[in-house]
mmCIF file of C-alpha atoms in Angstrom:
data_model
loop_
_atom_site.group_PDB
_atom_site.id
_atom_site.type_symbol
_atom_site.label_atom_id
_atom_site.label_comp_id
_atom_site.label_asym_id
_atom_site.label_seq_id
_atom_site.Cartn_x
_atom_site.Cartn_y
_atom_site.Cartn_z
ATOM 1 C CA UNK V 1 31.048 -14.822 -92.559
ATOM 2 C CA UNK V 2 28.838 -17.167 -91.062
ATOM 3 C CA UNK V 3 26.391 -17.032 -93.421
ATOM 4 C CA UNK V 4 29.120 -17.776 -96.203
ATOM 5 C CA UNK V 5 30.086 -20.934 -93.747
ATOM 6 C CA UNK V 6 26.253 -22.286 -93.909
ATOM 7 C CA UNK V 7 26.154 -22.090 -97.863
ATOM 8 C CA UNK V 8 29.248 -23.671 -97.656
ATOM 9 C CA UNK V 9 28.248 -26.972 -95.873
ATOM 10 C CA UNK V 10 24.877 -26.373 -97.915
ATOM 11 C CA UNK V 11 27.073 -26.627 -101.195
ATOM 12 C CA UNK V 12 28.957 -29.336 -99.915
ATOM 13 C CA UNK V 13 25.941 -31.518 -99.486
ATOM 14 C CA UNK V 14 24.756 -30.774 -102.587
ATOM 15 C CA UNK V 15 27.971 -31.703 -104.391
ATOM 16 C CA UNK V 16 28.246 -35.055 -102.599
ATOM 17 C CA UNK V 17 24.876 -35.920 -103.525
ATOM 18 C CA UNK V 18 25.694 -34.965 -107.310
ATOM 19 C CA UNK V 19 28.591 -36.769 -107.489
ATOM 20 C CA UNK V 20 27.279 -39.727 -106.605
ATOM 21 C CA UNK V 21 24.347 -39.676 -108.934
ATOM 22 C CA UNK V 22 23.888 -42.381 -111.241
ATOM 23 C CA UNK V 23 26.080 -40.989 -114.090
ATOM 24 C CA UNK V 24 28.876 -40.648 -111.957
ATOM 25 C CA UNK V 25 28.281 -44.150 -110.402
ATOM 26 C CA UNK V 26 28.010 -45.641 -113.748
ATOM 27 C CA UNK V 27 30.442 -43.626 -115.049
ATOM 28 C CA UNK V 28 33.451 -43.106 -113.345
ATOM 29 C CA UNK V 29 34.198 -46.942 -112.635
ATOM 30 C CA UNK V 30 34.668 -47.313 -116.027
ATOM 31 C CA UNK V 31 36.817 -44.702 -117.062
ATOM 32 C CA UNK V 32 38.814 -45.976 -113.746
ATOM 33 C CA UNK V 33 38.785 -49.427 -115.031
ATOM 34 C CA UNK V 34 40.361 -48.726 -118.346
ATOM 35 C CA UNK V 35 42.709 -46.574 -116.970
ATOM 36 C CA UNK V 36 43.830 -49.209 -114.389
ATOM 37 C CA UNK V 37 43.756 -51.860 -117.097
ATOM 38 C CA UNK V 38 45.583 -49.333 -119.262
ATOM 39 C CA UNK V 39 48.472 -48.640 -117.221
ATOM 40 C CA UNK V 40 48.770 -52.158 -116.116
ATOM 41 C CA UNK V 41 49.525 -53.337 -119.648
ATOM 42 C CA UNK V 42 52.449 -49.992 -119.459
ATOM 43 C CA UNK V 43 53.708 -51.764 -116.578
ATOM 44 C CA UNK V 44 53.950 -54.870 -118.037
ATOM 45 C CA UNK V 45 55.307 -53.911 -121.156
ATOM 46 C CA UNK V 46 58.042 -52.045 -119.627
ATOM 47 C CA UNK V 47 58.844 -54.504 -117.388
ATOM 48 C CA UNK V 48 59.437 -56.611 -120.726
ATOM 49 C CA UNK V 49 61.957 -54.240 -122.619
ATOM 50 C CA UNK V 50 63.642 -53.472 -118.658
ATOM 51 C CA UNK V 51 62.572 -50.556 -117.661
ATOM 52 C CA UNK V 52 61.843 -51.634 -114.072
ATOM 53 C CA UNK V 53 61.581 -47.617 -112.529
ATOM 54 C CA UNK V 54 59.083 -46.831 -115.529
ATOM 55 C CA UNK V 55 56.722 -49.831 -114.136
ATOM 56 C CA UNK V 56 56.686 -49.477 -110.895
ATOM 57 C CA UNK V 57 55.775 -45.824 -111.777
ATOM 58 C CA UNK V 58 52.615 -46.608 -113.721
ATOM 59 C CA UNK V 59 52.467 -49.041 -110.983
ATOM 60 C CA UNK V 60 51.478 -46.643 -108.411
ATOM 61 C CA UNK V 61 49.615 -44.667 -110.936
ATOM 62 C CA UNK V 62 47.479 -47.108 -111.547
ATOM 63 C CA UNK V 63 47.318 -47.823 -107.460
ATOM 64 C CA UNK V 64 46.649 -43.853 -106.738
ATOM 65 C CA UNK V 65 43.640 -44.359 -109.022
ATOM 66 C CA UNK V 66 41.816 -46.786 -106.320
ATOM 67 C CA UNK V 67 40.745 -43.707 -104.331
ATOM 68 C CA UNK V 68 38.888 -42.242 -106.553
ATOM 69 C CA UNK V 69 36.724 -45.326 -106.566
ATOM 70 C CA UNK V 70 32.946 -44.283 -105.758
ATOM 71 C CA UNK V 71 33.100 -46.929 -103.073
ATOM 72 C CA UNK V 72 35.802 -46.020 -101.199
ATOM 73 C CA UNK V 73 37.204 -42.656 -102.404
ATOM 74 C CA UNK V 74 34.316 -40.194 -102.247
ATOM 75 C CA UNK V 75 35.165 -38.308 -98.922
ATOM 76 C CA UNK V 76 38.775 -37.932 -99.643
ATOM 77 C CA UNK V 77 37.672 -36.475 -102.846
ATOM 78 C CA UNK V 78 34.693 -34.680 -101.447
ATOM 79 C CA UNK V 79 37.379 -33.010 -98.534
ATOM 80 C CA UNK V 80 40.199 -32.397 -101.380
ATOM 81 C CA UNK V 81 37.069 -30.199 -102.976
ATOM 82 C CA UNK V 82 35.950 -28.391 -99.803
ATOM 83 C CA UNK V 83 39.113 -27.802 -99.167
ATOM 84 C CA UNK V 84 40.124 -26.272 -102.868
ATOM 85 C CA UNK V 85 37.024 -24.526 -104.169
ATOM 86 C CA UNK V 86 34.658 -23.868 -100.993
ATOM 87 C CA UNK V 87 37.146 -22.671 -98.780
ATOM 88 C CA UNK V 88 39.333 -20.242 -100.975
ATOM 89 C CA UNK V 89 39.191 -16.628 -101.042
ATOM 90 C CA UNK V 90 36.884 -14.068 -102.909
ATOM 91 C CA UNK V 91 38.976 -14.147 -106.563
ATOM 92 C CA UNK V 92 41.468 -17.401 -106.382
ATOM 93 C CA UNK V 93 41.835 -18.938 -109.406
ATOM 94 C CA UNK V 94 40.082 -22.469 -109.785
ATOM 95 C CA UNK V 95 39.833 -24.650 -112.644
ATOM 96 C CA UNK V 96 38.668 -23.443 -116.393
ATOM 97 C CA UNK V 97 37.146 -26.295 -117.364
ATOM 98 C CA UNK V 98 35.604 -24.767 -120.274
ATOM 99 C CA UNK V 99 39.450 -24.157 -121.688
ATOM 100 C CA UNK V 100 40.246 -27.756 -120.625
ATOM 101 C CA UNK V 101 37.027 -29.316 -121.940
ATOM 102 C CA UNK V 102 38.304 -27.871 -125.466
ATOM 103 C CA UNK V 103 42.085 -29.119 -124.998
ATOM 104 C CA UNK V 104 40.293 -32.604 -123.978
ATOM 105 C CA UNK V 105 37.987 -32.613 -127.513
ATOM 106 C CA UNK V 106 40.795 -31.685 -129.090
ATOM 107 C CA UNK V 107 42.707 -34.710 -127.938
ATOM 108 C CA UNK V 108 40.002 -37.140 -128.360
ATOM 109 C CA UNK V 109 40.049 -35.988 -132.022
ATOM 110 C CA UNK V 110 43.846 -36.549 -132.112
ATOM 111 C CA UNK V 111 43.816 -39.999 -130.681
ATOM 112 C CA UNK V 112 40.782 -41.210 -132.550
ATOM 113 C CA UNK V 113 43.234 -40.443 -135.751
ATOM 114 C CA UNK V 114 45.857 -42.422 -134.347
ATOM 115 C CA UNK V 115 43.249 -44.974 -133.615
ATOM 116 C CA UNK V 116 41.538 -45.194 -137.553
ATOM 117 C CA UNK V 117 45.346 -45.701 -138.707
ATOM 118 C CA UNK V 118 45.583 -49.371 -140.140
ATOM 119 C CA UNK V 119 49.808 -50.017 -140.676
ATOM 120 C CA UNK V 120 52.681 -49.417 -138.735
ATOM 121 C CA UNK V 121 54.073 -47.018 -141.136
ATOM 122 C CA UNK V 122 51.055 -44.490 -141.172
ATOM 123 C CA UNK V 123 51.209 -44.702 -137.072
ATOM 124 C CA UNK V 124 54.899 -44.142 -137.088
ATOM 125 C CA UNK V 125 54.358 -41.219 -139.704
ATOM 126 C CA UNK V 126 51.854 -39.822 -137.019
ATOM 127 C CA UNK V 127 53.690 -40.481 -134.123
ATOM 128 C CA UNK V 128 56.764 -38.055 -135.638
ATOM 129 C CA UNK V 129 54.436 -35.232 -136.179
ATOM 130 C CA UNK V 130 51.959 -35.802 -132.779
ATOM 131 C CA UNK V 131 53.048 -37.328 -129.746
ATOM 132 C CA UNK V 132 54.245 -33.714 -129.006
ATOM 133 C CA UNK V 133 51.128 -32.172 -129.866
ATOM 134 C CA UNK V 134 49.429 -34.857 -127.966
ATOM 135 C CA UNK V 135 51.799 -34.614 -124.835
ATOM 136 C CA UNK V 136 51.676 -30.663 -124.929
ATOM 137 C CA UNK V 137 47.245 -30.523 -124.428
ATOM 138 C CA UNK V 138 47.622 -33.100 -121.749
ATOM 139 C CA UNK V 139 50.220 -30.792 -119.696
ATOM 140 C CA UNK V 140 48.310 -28.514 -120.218
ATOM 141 C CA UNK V 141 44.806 -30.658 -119.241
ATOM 142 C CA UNK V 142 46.876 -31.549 -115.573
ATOM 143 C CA UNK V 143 48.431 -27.885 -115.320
ATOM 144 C CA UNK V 144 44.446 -26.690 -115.268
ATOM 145 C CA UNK V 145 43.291 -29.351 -112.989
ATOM 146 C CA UNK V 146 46.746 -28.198 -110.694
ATOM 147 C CA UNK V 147 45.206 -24.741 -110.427
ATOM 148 C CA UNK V 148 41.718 -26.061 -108.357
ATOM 149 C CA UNK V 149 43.469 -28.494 -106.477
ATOM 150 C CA UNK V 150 46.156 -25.982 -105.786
ATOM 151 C CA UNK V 151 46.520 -27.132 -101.534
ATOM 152 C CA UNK V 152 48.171 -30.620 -100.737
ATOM 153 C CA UNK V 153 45.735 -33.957 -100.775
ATOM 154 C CA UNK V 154 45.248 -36.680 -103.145
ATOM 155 C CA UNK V 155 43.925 -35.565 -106.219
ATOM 156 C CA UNK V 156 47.138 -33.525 -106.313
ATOM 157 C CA UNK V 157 49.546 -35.980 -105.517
ATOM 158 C CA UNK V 158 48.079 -37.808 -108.163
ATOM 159 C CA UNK V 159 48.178 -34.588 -110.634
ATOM 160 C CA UNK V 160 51.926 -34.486 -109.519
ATOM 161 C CA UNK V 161 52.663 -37.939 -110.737
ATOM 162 C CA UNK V 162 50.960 -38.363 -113.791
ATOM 163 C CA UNK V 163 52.350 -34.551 -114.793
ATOM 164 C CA UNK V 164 55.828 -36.342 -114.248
ATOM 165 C CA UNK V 165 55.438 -39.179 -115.994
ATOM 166 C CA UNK V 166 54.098 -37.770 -118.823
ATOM 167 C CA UNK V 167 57.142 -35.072 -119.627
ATOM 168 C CA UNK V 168 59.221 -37.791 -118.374
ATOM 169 C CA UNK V 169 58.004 -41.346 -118.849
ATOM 170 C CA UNK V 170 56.796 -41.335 -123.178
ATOM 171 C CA UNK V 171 53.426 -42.123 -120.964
ATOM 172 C CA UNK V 172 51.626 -40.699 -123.722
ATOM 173 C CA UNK V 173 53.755 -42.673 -126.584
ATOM 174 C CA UNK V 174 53.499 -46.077 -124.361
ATOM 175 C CA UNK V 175 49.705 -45.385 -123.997
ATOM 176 C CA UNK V 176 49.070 -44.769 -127.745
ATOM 177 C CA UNK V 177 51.534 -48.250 -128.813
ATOM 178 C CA UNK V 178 49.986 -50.262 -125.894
ATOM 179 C CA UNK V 179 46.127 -49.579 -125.646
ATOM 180 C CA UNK V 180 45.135 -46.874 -128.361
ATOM 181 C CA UNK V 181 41.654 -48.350 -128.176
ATOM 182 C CA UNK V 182 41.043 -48.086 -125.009
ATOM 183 C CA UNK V 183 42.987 -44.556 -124.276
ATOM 184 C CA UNK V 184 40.581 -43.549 -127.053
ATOM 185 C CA UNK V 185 37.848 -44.659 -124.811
ATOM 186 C CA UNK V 186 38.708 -42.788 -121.458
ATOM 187 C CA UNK V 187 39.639 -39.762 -123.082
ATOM 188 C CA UNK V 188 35.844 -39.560 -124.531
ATOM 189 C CA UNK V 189 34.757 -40.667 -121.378
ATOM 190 C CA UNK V 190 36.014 -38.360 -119.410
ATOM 191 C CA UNK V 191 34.449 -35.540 -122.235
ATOM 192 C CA UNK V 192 30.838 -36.372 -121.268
ATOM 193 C CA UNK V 193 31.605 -37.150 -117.607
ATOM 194 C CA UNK V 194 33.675 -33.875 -117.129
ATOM 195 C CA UNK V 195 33.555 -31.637 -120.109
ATOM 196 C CA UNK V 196 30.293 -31.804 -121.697
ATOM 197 C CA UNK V 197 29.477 -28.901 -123.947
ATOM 198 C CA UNK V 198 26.336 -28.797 -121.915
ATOM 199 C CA UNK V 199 28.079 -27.938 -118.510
ATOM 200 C CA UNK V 200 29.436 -24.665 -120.534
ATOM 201 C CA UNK V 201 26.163 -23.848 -122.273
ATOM 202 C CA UNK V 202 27.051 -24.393 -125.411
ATOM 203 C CA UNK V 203 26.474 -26.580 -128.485
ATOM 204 C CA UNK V 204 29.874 -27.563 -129.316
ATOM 205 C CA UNK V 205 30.491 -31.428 -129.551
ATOM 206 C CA UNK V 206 33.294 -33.671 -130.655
#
């Protein structure tokens, strides 16, 4: 037991210090600043057709996102991992990211065909046969992610919002309308930051 508590800490060390290598540095303020800037514009729009509730929910989104910052974020995401990988017992369930990485392509590939779509018409003609298929891998993407951070903290308050919002809140249909582009951009993103075919040993790619 005590020797699994010294790995532990060991593993914990070594995680901080990955996470804050220069990929993730680099990285993960930019997918964080298009997300931010992303929901923002949701807010705003809303805001502009009435829906007051569905921007101040974005709203605090888009606010929950701040502690995943690199600069001010990393222990309470460090402690929301001890706390739901290193410290679970022998056989709990954690995240497949290798599943999830493949949902993830698979929406990057959807979105980057809403994205090459020139007229209205085509993208409403999408939308009607999509945003459900769209909506369904990214339920599915936050359902995963749910199953690691399966003990109360931040990362899962977070997961618990966004999963809301999105069976609730047409986030995905508000995202695509609003900021295509740039949703486009943070899904592949998070792909090479999160999902890379080379975490999984394979040779897959988008």
């Amino acid at each position: 037991m005590i020797h699994q508590r010294r790995f532990s800490v060991i593993l914990v060390l070594f995680v901080f210090i990955l996470i804050q290598s220069s990929a993730y540095l680099t990285t993960l303020p930019t997918l964080l600043s298009l997300s931010h800037s992303l929901l923002l514009r949701v807010a705003i729009a809303r805001t502009s057709r009435n829906d007051l509730s569905g921007a101040a929910r974005v709203r605090s989104i888009a606010e929950k996102l701040d502690f995943l910052r690199p600069r001010d974020g990393i222990w309470s995401l460090a402690w929301d991992y001890c706390r739901n990988y290193l410290w679970r017992g022998v056989g709990a369930g954690g995240i497949p990211m290798e599943e999830l990485g493949t949902t993830v392509r698979e929406i990057a590939i959807m979105v980057g065909e809403f994205v090459s779509l020139r007229s209205d018409r085509e993208r409403a003609v999408w939308g009607v046969r999509n945003y459900g298929k769209v909506t369904a891998r990214l339920k599915k993407v936050v359902s995963g992610l749910k199953l690691g951070f399966s003990q109360s903290g931040a990362v899962r308050e977070l997961l618990l919002i966004i999963q809301k919002e999105i069976v609730e809140g047409d986030l995905v249909k508000d995202c695509l309308e609003i900021g295509s582009k740039d949703l486009e951009g943070m899904v592949r993103i998070a792909v090479d930051l999160f999902f890379s075919p080379s975490h999984f040993g394979t040779d897959r790619d988008l």
